[in-house]
């Protein structure tokens, strides 16, 4: 494992943090990560992050769920074990489809929701028994932490972050897992 220096700037207000992020980005510094106790609206845009594509994967997972529901209901209720329920014959899937709509809807939602959560956890590298990456426990309560990689510019970055309203600035040796 390699170690690299990072600066942790602690803020106590989300508006001050947003202005600090804009200032740091305007000075062409790369923000590694920001830890917040709650979602801060507009922070992703201020950091210059690309929009998420999780909605696209959710739609694809919903289509998979709908397909599974159609194939499953056709096999179970039409081909494998046709039943005459309430005088409705089971000659074809299309004739009985209105009765299958709730099941198709439920499996579409089930697949979209569960596979989207699994995708989120895998994409975020949050698997079971993984150690927490939160560098400061105060960020789970009422503080905000901005982490910036240091490349021999500690003094300049420290001054900049203090000017942006940071209540605490620390230089930390961080272990890289890559």
Short mmCIF file of C-alpha atoms in Angstrom, two decimals:
data_model
loop_
_atom_site.label_atom_id
_atom_site.label_comp_id
_atom_site.label_asym_id
_atom_site.label_seq_id
_atom_site.Cartn_x
_atom_site.Cartn_y
_atom_site.Cartn_z
CA UNK A 1 0.00 0.00 0.00
CA UNK A 2 1.19 3.45 -0.89
CA UNK A 3 0.69 6.52 1.22
CA UNK A 4 -0.17 9.91 -0.17
CA UNK A 5 -0.78 13.24 1.53
CA UNK A 6 -4.24 14.75 1.54
CA UNK A 7 -5.70 17.80 3.18
CA UNK A 8 -8.88 17.49 5.22
CA UNK A 9 -10.78 20.76 5.48
CA UNK A 10 -13.64 20.72 7.99
CA UNK A 11 -16.69 22.98 7.57
CA UNK A 12 -19.71 23.45 9.82
CA UNK A 13 -22.17 24.92 7.30
CA UNK A 14 -23.29 23.49 3.96
CA UNK A 15 -23.53 26.91 2.28
CA UNK A 16 -19.94 27.72 3.29
CA UNK A 17 -18.92 24.28 1.96
CA UNK A 18 -20.62 24.93 -1.40
CA UNK A 19 -18.84 28.26 -1.79
CA UNK A 20 -15.55 26.61 -0.79
CA UNK A 21 -16.00 23.86 -3.38
CA UNK A 22 -16.63 26.45 -6.09
CA UNK A 23 -13.56 28.43 -5.00
CA UNK A 24 -11.30 25.36 -4.86
CA UNK A 25 -12.50 24.18 -8.29
CA UNK A 26 -11.97 27.69 -9.71
CA UNK A 27 -8.35 27.48 -8.49
CA UNK A 28 -7.99 24.21 -10.47
CA UNK A 29 -7.47 21.89 -7.49
CA UNK A 30 -8.82 18.33 -7.60
CA UNK A 31 -11.25 17.45 -4.81
CA UNK A 32 -10.88 13.75 -3.99
CA UNK A 33 -14.03 13.36 -1.90
CA UNK A 34 -16.50 15.26 0.25
CA UNK A 35 -18.08 13.69 3.34
CA UNK A 36 -21.38 15.16 4.52
CA UNK A 37 -23.92 14.19 7.18
CA UNK A 38 -26.79 14.68 4.71
CA UNK A 39 -27.17 15.14 0.93
CA UNK A 40 -26.22 18.66 -0.15
CA UNK A 41 -28.23 19.81 -3.16
CA UNK A 42 -26.02 20.91 -6.06
CA UNK A 43 -22.78 19.56 -4.57
CA UNK A 44 -22.32 17.02 -7.39
CA UNK A 45 -22.58 19.77 -10.01
CA UNK A 46 -20.24 22.06 -8.06
CA UNK A 47 -17.67 19.24 -7.89
CA UNK A 48 -18.01 18.64 -11.63
CA UNK A 49 -19.18 15.03 -11.27
CA UNK A 50 -20.81 13.33 -14.24
CA UNK A 51 -24.56 12.66 -13.97
CA UNK A 52 -25.48 9.25 -12.64
CA UNK A 53 -26.60 6.52 -15.02
CA UNK A 54 -28.41 4.47 -12.36
CA UNK A 55 -31.80 5.42 -13.86
CA UNK A 56 -30.78 3.81 -17.17
CA UNK A 57 -29.80 0.59 -15.40
CA UNK A 58 -33.05 0.71 -13.43
CA UNK A 59 -35.04 0.85 -16.67
CA UNK A 60 -33.08 -2.09 -18.10
CA UNK A 61 -33.61 -4.09 -14.91
CA UNK A 62 -37.34 -3.29 -15.06
CA UNK A 63 -37.44 -4.60 -18.65
CA UNK A 64 -35.73 -7.80 -17.49
CA UNK A 65 -38.34 -8.13 -14.71
CA UNK A 66 -41.20 -7.62 -17.16
CA UNK A 67 -39.73 -10.23 -19.51
CA UNK A 68 -39.30 -12.73 -16.67
CA UNK A 69 -42.90 -12.09 -15.56
CA UNK A 70 -44.31 -12.65 -19.07
CA UNK A 71 -42.28 -15.81 -19.66
CA UNK A 72 -43.03 -17.13 -16.17
CA UNK A 73 -46.80 -16.51 -16.35
CA UNK A 74 -47.01 -17.96 -19.87
CA UNK A 75 -45.19 -21.10 -18.80
CA UNK A 76 -46.97 -21.57 -15.47
CA UNK A 77 -50.55 -20.65 -16.39
CA UNK A 78 -50.77 -21.50 -20.11
CA UNK A 79 -48.27 -24.21 -21.05
CA UNK A 80 -47.35 -26.22 -17.96
CA UNK A 81 -50.49 -26.29 -15.82
CA UNK A 82 -53.46 -24.54 -17.49
CA UNK A 83 -56.35 -23.98 -15.11
CA UNK A 84 -59.94 -22.93 -15.69
CA UNK A 85 -60.34 -20.22 -13.05
CA UNK A 86 -63.80 -18.66 -12.83
CA UNK A 87 -64.78 -19.98 -16.25
CA UNK A 88 -61.90 -18.21 -18.01
CA UNK A 89 -60.20 -20.65 -20.35
CA UNK A 90 -56.42 -20.68 -20.72
CA UNK A 91 -56.08 -20.97 -24.50
CA UNK A 92 -53.47 -18.26 -24.98
CA UNK A 93 -51.44 -15.80 -22.99
CA UNK A 94 -52.84 -12.75 -24.79
CA UNK A 95 -56.44 -13.64 -23.83
CA UNK A 96 -55.51 -13.90 -20.16
CA UNK A 97 -53.02 -11.04 -20.02
CA UNK A 98 -55.30 -8.61 -18.09
CA UNK A 99 -55.29 -11.07 -15.16
CA UNK A 100 -51.46 -11.14 -15.27
CA UNK A 101 -50.91 -7.35 -15.28
CA UNK A 102 -50.49 -7.06 -11.47
CA UNK A 103 -47.86 -9.81 -11.49
CA UNK A 104 -46.05 -8.18 -14.43
CA UNK A 105 -46.06 -4.83 -12.61
CA UNK A 106 -44.83 -6.33 -9.33
CA UNK A 107 -41.95 -8.25 -10.94
CA UNK A 108 -40.95 -5.18 -12.96
CA UNK A 109 -40.70 -3.10 -9.77
CA UNK A 110 -39.07 -5.96 -7.83
CA UNK A 111 -36.30 -6.50 -10.39
CA UNK A 112 -35.71 -2.76 -10.92
CA UNK A 113 -35.48 -1.99 -7.20
CA UNK A 114 -33.41 -4.93 -6.03
CA UNK A 115 -30.96 -5.01 -8.93
CA UNK A 116 -30.56 -1.23 -8.76
CA UNK A 117 -29.60 -1.44 -5.06
CA UNK A 118 -27.15 -4.27 -5.79
CA UNK A 119 -25.66 -2.24 -8.66
CA UNK A 120 -25.32 0.81 -6.40
CA UNK A 121 -23.50 -1.18 -3.72
CA UNK A 122 -21.15 -2.80 -6.24
CA UNK A 123 -20.48 0.48 -8.04
CA UNK A 124 -19.79 2.21 -4.72
CA UNK A 125 -17.58 -0.70 -3.62
CA UNK A 126 -19.68 -1.19 -0.50
CA UNK A 127 -19.63 -4.92 0.05
CA UNK A 128 -20.26 -6.80 3.30
CA UNK A 129 -17.59 -6.63 6.01
CA UNK A 130 -15.82 -3.70 4.35
CA UNK A 131 -14.18 -1.25 6.70
CA UNK A 132 -15.73 2.21 6.76
CA UNK A 133 -13.87 4.89 4.80
CA UNK A 134 -15.17 7.86 6.75
CA UNK A 135 -12.05 9.76 7.89
CA UNK A 136 -13.76 11.80 10.62
CA UNK A 137 -16.75 10.64 12.71
CA UNK A 138 -18.00 14.23 13.03
CA UNK A 139 -19.14 14.08 9.39
CA UNK A 140 -21.93 11.72 10.45
CA UNK A 141 -23.33 14.40 12.78
CA UNK A 142 -22.86 18.06 11.91
CA UNK A 143 -19.54 18.63 10.09
CA UNK A 144 -18.54 18.56 6.42
CA UNK A 145 -15.13 17.35 5.24
CA UNK A 146 -13.44 18.17 1.93
CA UNK A 147 -10.51 15.92 0.98
CA UNK A 148 -7.97 17.32 -1.48
CA UNK A 149 -4.84 15.58 -2.76
CA UNK A 150 -1.59 17.40 -1.96
CA UNK A 151 1.14 17.66 -4.60
CA UNK A 152 3.76 19.77 -2.83
CA UNK A 153 1.37 22.70 -2.41
CA UNK A 154 0.40 22.30 1.28
CA UNK A 155 0.92 25.94 2.22
CA UNK A 156 -1.05 27.33 -0.73
CA UNK A 157 -3.93 24.88 -0.18
CA UNK A 158 -4.03 25.47 3.57
CA UNK A 159 -4.25 29.24 3.06
CA UNK A 160 -6.93 28.86 0.37
CA UNK A 161 -9.05 26.54 2.55
CA UNK A 162 -8.74 28.81 5.59
CA UNK A 163 -9.89 31.74 3.40
CA UNK A 164 -12.95 29.75 2.28
CA UNK A 165 -14.18 29.37 5.87
CA UNK A 166 -12.76 26.02 6.98
CA UNK A 167 -12.86 25.72 10.76
CA UNK A 168 -10.08 23.11 10.74
CA UNK A 169 -7.44 22.11 8.16
CA UNK A 170 -5.34 18.96 8.65
CA UNK A 171 -2.68 17.33 6.48
CA UNK A 172 -3.10 13.55 6.62
CA UNK A 173 -1.10 10.59 5.28
CA UNK A 174 -3.71 8.47 3.52
CA UNK A 175 -3.12 4.83 2.56
CA UNK A 176 -4.12 4.00 -1.01
CA UNK A 177 -5.80 0.64 -1.55
CA UNK A 178 -5.14 0.55 -5.30
#
